[in-house]
Amino acid sequence: RGKHALTGVRPEDDGSVNHVKLQRVYMLLVFAVPGLPDEFYATLIERARVAGVPCLLDTSGRALIPGIAAAPLLAKPNQHEATAMLGGAFDPEDGAFVARALPSPGPVVLCLTLGSDGAVLHAPAGSWRARSPRLRVVDTVGAGDCFVAGLAAALVRAITVAPPIAGATSGAVWSGFDGTAGMRTVAASAYSRALAAISERATLEAMLRLATAVSAANTLTIGAGRCDPADIERLLPQVSMAPLPR
């Protein structure tokens, strides 16, 4: 119920285009929900794209692979989920391996959460490792959801100032992490602006930094998804960011 409240997606939702047009960024942060087909989130991702809404996916189990194949703008598996998705153990900092192993089509941005070891973000514009400062952790429940909320918040900020990607008025070019492209019928919209935004290294760094700070702030407060804005602001400059070789 908590995750449905965060995303606005309920089992009875049909993912209609009219529904997704109400969203600026569509976040699918749901684990296994009884009664939903494995392709439910993949269907929502495709409908979100048609509606011009960027989609961020954080799921697991049997819904993960079809969700990834539906090519969300961003996917955020943890290392265990990514190992299953990419076919075996790997170095999460190895962007070249991720680019080769990631299904195509697939997400434009892949963000791997590594628990206390921080997070890694891979995108066509670059790769980074983020680590939060050492904290006296109170409660980790909801930290992953807060991480995705931080990614989305930074992306929404970038979308508001990014111009639409060239050529998006009649058929946007979808670019996967490996650089492949396919035509998608997407109007000039938040989706095309999101593509333009994540082509900038500064946007990707801001997304990873804010996500790490929000997730860390969540661990300082009891209760899933609870964060003190003052903690987020205090932690932001303390997040350690390092670019990774490609």
GROMACS .gro file of C-alpha atoms in nm:
model
  246
    1ARG     CA    1   0.000   0.000   0.000
    2GLY     CA    2   0.283   0.238   0.083
    3LYS     CA    3   0.445   0.194  -0.256
    4HIS     CA    4   0.115   0.237  -0.436
    5ALA     CA    5   0.065   0.561  -0.245
    6LEU     CA    6   0.405   0.684  -0.361
    7THR     CA    7   0.349   0.606  -0.726
    8GLY     CA    8  -0.022   0.656  -0.772
    9VAL     CA    9  -0.039   0.313  -0.936
   10ARG     CA   10  -0.289   0.062  -0.798
   11PRO     CA   11  -0.370  -0.289  -0.920
   12GLU     CA   12  -0.702  -0.164  -1.055
   13ASP     CA   13  -0.538   0.113  -1.263
   14ASP     CA   14  -0.539   0.043  -1.636
   15GLY     CA   15  -0.247   0.272  -1.718
   16SER     CA   16  -0.455   0.465  -1.967
   17VAL     CA   17  -0.288   0.742  -2.164
   18ASN     CA   18  -0.512   0.997  -1.996
   19HIS     CA   19  -0.394   0.873  -1.657
   20VAL     CA   20  -0.023   0.893  -1.735
   21LYS     CA   21  -0.055   1.236  -1.896
   22LEU     CA   22  -0.132   1.369  -1.548
   23GLN     CA   23   0.218   1.273  -1.435
   24ARG     CA   24   0.539   1.471  -1.494
   25VAL     CA   25   0.752   1.167  -1.418
   26TYR     CA   26   0.595   0.824  -1.381
   27MET     CA   27   0.755   0.621  -1.100
   28LEU     CA   28   0.695   0.248  -1.082
   29LEU     CA   29   0.828   0.132  -0.747
   30VAL     CA   30   0.645  -0.189  -0.677
   31PHE     CA   31   0.756  -0.536  -0.582
   32ALA     CA   32   0.538  -0.840  -0.650
   33VAL     CA   33   0.171  -0.749  -0.620
   34PRO     CA   34  -0.074  -1.043  -0.619
   35GLY     CA   35  -0.299  -1.054  -0.921
   36LEU     CA   36  -0.084  -0.842  -1.155
   37PRO     CA   37   0.052  -1.000  -1.474
   38ASP     CA   38   0.429  -0.997  -1.521
   39GLU     CA   39   0.393  -0.752  -1.812
   40PHE     CA   40   0.179  -0.499  -1.621
   41TYR     CA   41   0.461  -0.251  -1.563
   42ALA     CA   42   0.597  -0.301  -1.913
   43THR     CA   43   0.255  -0.198  -2.045
   44LEU     CA   44   0.255   0.113  -1.825
   45ILE     CA   45   0.604   0.206  -1.943
   46GLU     CA   46   0.501   0.186  -2.309
   47ARG     CA   47   0.185   0.388  -2.247
   48ALA     CA   48   0.382   0.645  -2.051
   49ARG     CA   49   0.620   0.685  -2.342
   50VAL     CA   50   0.332   0.731  -2.588
   51ALA     CA   51   0.188   0.994  -2.354
   52GLY     CA   52   0.526   1.170  -2.347
   53VAL     CA   53   0.598   1.094  -1.981
   54PRO     CA   54   0.941   0.967  -1.868
   55CYS     CA   55   0.921   0.651  -1.658
   56LEU     CA   56   1.150   0.541  -1.374
   57LEU     CA   57   1.134   0.170  -1.288
   58ASP     CA   58   1.223   0.006  -0.957
   59THR     CA   59   1.083  -0.344  -0.933
   60SER     CA   60   1.198  -0.702  -0.885
   61GLY     CA   61   1.101  -1.060  -0.947
   62ARG     CA   62   0.930  -1.166  -1.266
   63ALA     CA   63   0.821  -0.810  -1.349
   64LEU     CA   64   1.182  -0.687  -1.376
   65ILE     CA   65   1.288  -0.839  -1.710
   66PRO     CA   66   0.979  -0.736  -1.911
   67GLY     CA   67   0.992  -0.397  -1.742
   68ILE     CA   68   1.354  -0.348  -1.848
   69ALA     CA   69   1.275  -0.467  -2.202
   70ALA     CA   70   1.001  -0.202  -2.225
   71ALA     CA   71   1.282   0.058  -2.217
   72PRO     CA   72   1.199   0.292  -1.930
   73LEU     CA   73   1.398   0.612  -1.917
   74LEU     CA   74   1.572   0.485  -1.603
   75ALA     CA   75   1.587   0.159  -1.411
   76LYS     CA   76   1.714   0.121  -1.055
   77PRO     CA   77   1.788  -0.237  -0.959
   78ASN     CA   78   1.995  -0.326  -0.657
   79GLN     CA   79   2.308  -0.533  -0.711
   80HIS     CA   80   2.129  -0.865  -0.651
   81GLU     CA   81   1.859  -0.777  -0.904
   82ALA     CA   82   2.116  -0.649  -1.154
   83THR     CA   83   2.317  -0.972  -1.124
   84ALA     CA   84   2.008  -1.172  -1.220
   85MET     CA   85   1.924  -0.927  -1.499
   86LEU     CA   86   2.273  -0.918  -1.652
   87GLY     CA   87   2.336  -1.289  -1.626
   88GLY     CA   88   2.592  -1.320  -1.349
   89ALA     CA   89   2.825  -1.149  -1.103
   90PHE     CA   90   2.992  -0.833  -1.231
   91ASP     CA   91   3.176  -0.522  -1.118
   92PRO     CA   92   2.906  -0.255  -1.075
   93GLU     CA   93   3.159   0.012  -1.176
   94ASP     CA   94   3.230  -0.157  -1.510
   95GLY     CA   95   3.026   0.060  -1.744
   96ALA     CA   96   3.160  -0.115  -2.055
   97PHE     CA   97   3.031  -0.450  -1.930
   98VAL     CA   98   2.695  -0.302  -1.835
   99ALA     CA   99   2.659  -0.151  -2.182
  100ARG     CA  100   2.731  -0.489  -2.344
  101ALA     CA  101   2.515  -0.696  -2.110
  102LEU     CA  102   2.213  -0.469  -2.077
  103PRO     CA  103   1.918  -0.589  -2.289
  104SER     CA  104   1.849  -0.384  -2.601
  105PRO     CA  105   1.611  -0.213  -2.603
  106GLY     CA  106   1.661  -0.122  -2.240
  107PRO     CA  107   1.676   0.179  -2.010
  108VAL     CA  108   1.868   0.490  -2.110
  109VAL     CA  109   2.003   0.525  -1.755
  110LEU     CA  110   2.087   0.238  -1.521
  111CYS     CA  111   2.136   0.320  -1.153
  112LEU     CA  112   2.260   0.044  -0.923
  113THR     CA  113   2.209   0.076  -0.548
  114LEU     CA  114   2.471  -0.102  -0.339
  115GLY     CA  115   2.344  -0.061   0.017
  116SER     CA  116   2.602   0.087   0.248
  117ASP     CA  117   2.850   0.096  -0.042
  118GLY     CA  118   2.654   0.372  -0.214
  119ALA     CA  119   2.529   0.371  -0.571
  120VAL     CA  120   2.655   0.372  -0.929
  121LEU     CA  121   2.490   0.546  -1.224
  122HIS     CA  122   2.561   0.452  -1.587
  123ALA     CA  123   2.436   0.657  -1.883
  124PRO     CA  124   2.554   0.740  -2.235
  125ALA     CA  125   2.700   1.068  -2.106
  126GLY     CA  126   2.908   0.902  -1.835
  127SER     CA  127   2.928   0.691  -1.519
  128TRP     CA  128   2.962   0.791  -1.152
  129ARG     CA  129   2.997   0.636  -0.807
  130ALA     CA  130   2.829   0.805  -0.511
  131ARG     CA  131   2.877   0.740  -0.140
  132SER     CA  132   2.693   0.896   0.150
  133PRO     CA  133   2.877   1.007   0.464
  134ARG     CA  134   2.894   0.773   0.763
  135LEU     CA  135   2.574   0.806   0.963
  136ARG     CA  136   2.413   0.666   1.275
  137VAL     CA  137   2.140   0.470   1.094
  138VAL     CA  138   1.801   0.450   1.265
  139ASP     CA  139   1.580   0.282   1.003
  140THR     CA  140   1.657   0.166   0.648
  141VAL     CA  141   1.298   0.082   0.546
  142GLY     CA  142   1.202   0.289   0.245
  143ALA     CA  143   1.558   0.402   0.163
  144GLY     CA  144   1.540   0.254  -0.186
  145ASP     CA  145   1.211   0.426  -0.261
  146CYS     CA  146   1.352   0.754  -0.132
  147PHE     CA  147   1.650   0.707  -0.361
  148VAL     CA  148   1.425   0.688  -0.666
  149ALA     CA  149   1.225   0.986  -0.539
  150GLY     CA  150   1.550   1.184  -0.529
  151LEU     CA  151   1.633   1.080  -0.885
  152ALA     CA  152   1.287   1.188  -0.998
  153ALA     CA  153   1.298   1.520  -0.814
  154ALA     CA  154   1.630   1.616  -0.972
  155LEU     CA  155   1.505   1.504  -1.313
  156VAL     CA  156   1.187   1.712  -1.284
  157ARG     CA  157   1.400   2.016  -1.198
  158ALA     CA  158   1.609   1.955  -1.509
  159ILE     CA  159   1.306   1.898  -1.731
  160THR     CA  160   1.167   2.240  -1.645
  161VAL     CA  161   1.467   2.411  -1.804
  162ALA     CA  162   1.568   2.162  -2.076
  163PRO     CA  163   1.460   2.227  -2.438
  164PRO     CA  164   1.285   1.941  -2.621
  165ILE     CA  165   1.525   1.707  -2.797
  166ALA     CA  166   1.563   1.786  -3.167
  167GLY     CA  167   1.314   1.607  -3.391
  168ALA     CA  168   1.080   1.509  -3.108
  169THR     CA  169   0.770   1.680  -3.245
  170SER     CA  170   0.677   1.396  -3.479
  171GLY     CA  171   0.876   1.096  -3.363
  172ALA     CA  172   1.131   1.104  -3.086
  173VAL     CA  173   1.453   0.911  -3.119
  174TRP     CA  174   1.489   0.671  -2.830
  175SER     CA  175   1.854   0.615  -2.740
  176GLY     CA  176   1.946   0.317  -2.526
  177PHE     CA  177   2.248   0.299  -2.298
  178ASP     CA  178   2.440   0.118  -2.569
  179GLY     CA  179   2.369   0.397  -2.818
  180THR     CA  180   2.116   0.207  -3.029
  181ALA     CA  181   1.821   0.409  -3.153
  182GLY     CA  182   1.464   0.332  -3.249
  183MET     CA  183   1.179   0.555  -3.351
  184ARG     CA  184   0.903   0.603  -3.096
  185THR     CA  185   0.589   0.804  -3.156
  186VAL     CA  186   0.628   1.054  -2.876
  187ALA     CA  187   0.514   1.415  -2.887
  188ALA     CA  188   0.746   1.697  -2.784
  189SER     CA  189   0.688   1.659  -2.413
  190ALA     CA  190   0.837   1.588  -2.075
  191TYR     CA  191   0.985   1.270  -2.223
  192SER     CA  192   1.176   1.454  -2.495
  193ARG     CA  193   1.286   1.716  -2.243
  194ALA     CA  194   1.403   1.438  -2.013
  195LEU     CA  195   1.613   1.289  -2.294
  196ALA     CA  196   1.768   1.631  -2.349
  197ALA     CA  197   1.828   1.677  -1.976
  198ILE     CA  198   2.003   1.343  -1.922
  199SER     CA  199   2.235   1.409  -2.212
  200GLU     CA  200   2.402   1.660  -1.976
  201ARG     CA  201   2.656   1.526  -1.729
  202ALA     CA  202   2.555   1.791  -1.476
  203THR     CA  203   2.198   1.659  -1.472
  204LEU     CA  204   2.308   1.302  -1.412
  205GLU     CA  205   2.544   1.406  -1.134
  206ALA     CA  206   2.270   1.612  -0.970
  207MET     CA  207   2.028   1.318  -0.990
  208LEU     CA  208   2.272   1.077  -0.828
  209ARG     CA  209   2.380   1.325  -0.560
  210LEU     CA  210   2.024   1.416  -0.458
  211ALA     CA  211   1.909   1.053  -0.464
  212THR     CA  212   2.196   0.952  -0.235
  213ALA     CA  213   2.125   1.238   0.005
  214VAL     CA  214   1.750   1.167   0.020
  215SER     CA  215   1.808   0.797   0.076
  216ALA     CA  216   2.060   0.870   0.351
  217ALA     CA  217   1.824   1.119   0.515
  218ASN     CA  218   1.556   0.851   0.524
  219THR     CA  219   1.779   0.629   0.737
  220LEU     CA  220   1.794   0.898   1.007
  221THR     CA  221   1.419   0.891   1.074
  222ILE     CA  222   1.192   0.607   1.187
  223GLY     CA  223   0.922   0.531   0.933
  224ALA     CA  224   0.933   0.426   0.567
  225GLY     CA  225   0.983   0.714   0.329
  226ARG     CA  226   1.017   0.981   0.597
  227CYS     CA  227   1.283   1.248   0.545
  228ASP     CA  228   1.362   1.577   0.711
  229PRO     CA  229   1.434   1.837   0.440
  230ALA     CA  230   1.695   1.988   0.669
  231ASP     CA  231   1.879   1.654   0.674
  232ILE     CA  232   1.871   1.636   0.294
  233GLU     CA  233   2.018   1.985   0.259
  234ARG     CA  234   2.286   1.908   0.519
  235LEU     CA  235   2.384   1.579   0.353
  236LEU     CA  236   2.390   1.701  -0.009
  237PRO     CA  237   2.739   1.856   0.003
  238GLN     CA  238   2.865   1.556   0.204
  239VAL     CA  239   2.785   1.305  -0.069
  240SER     CA  240   3.108   1.181  -0.227
  241MET     CA  241   3.092   1.174  -0.608
  242ALA     CA  242   3.352   1.019  -0.838
  243PRO     CA  243   3.342   0.981  -1.218
  244LEU     CA  244   3.419   0.629  -1.342
  245PRO     CA  245   3.635   0.538  -1.642
  246ARG     CA  246   3.456   0.399  -1.946
   0.00000   0.00000   0.00000
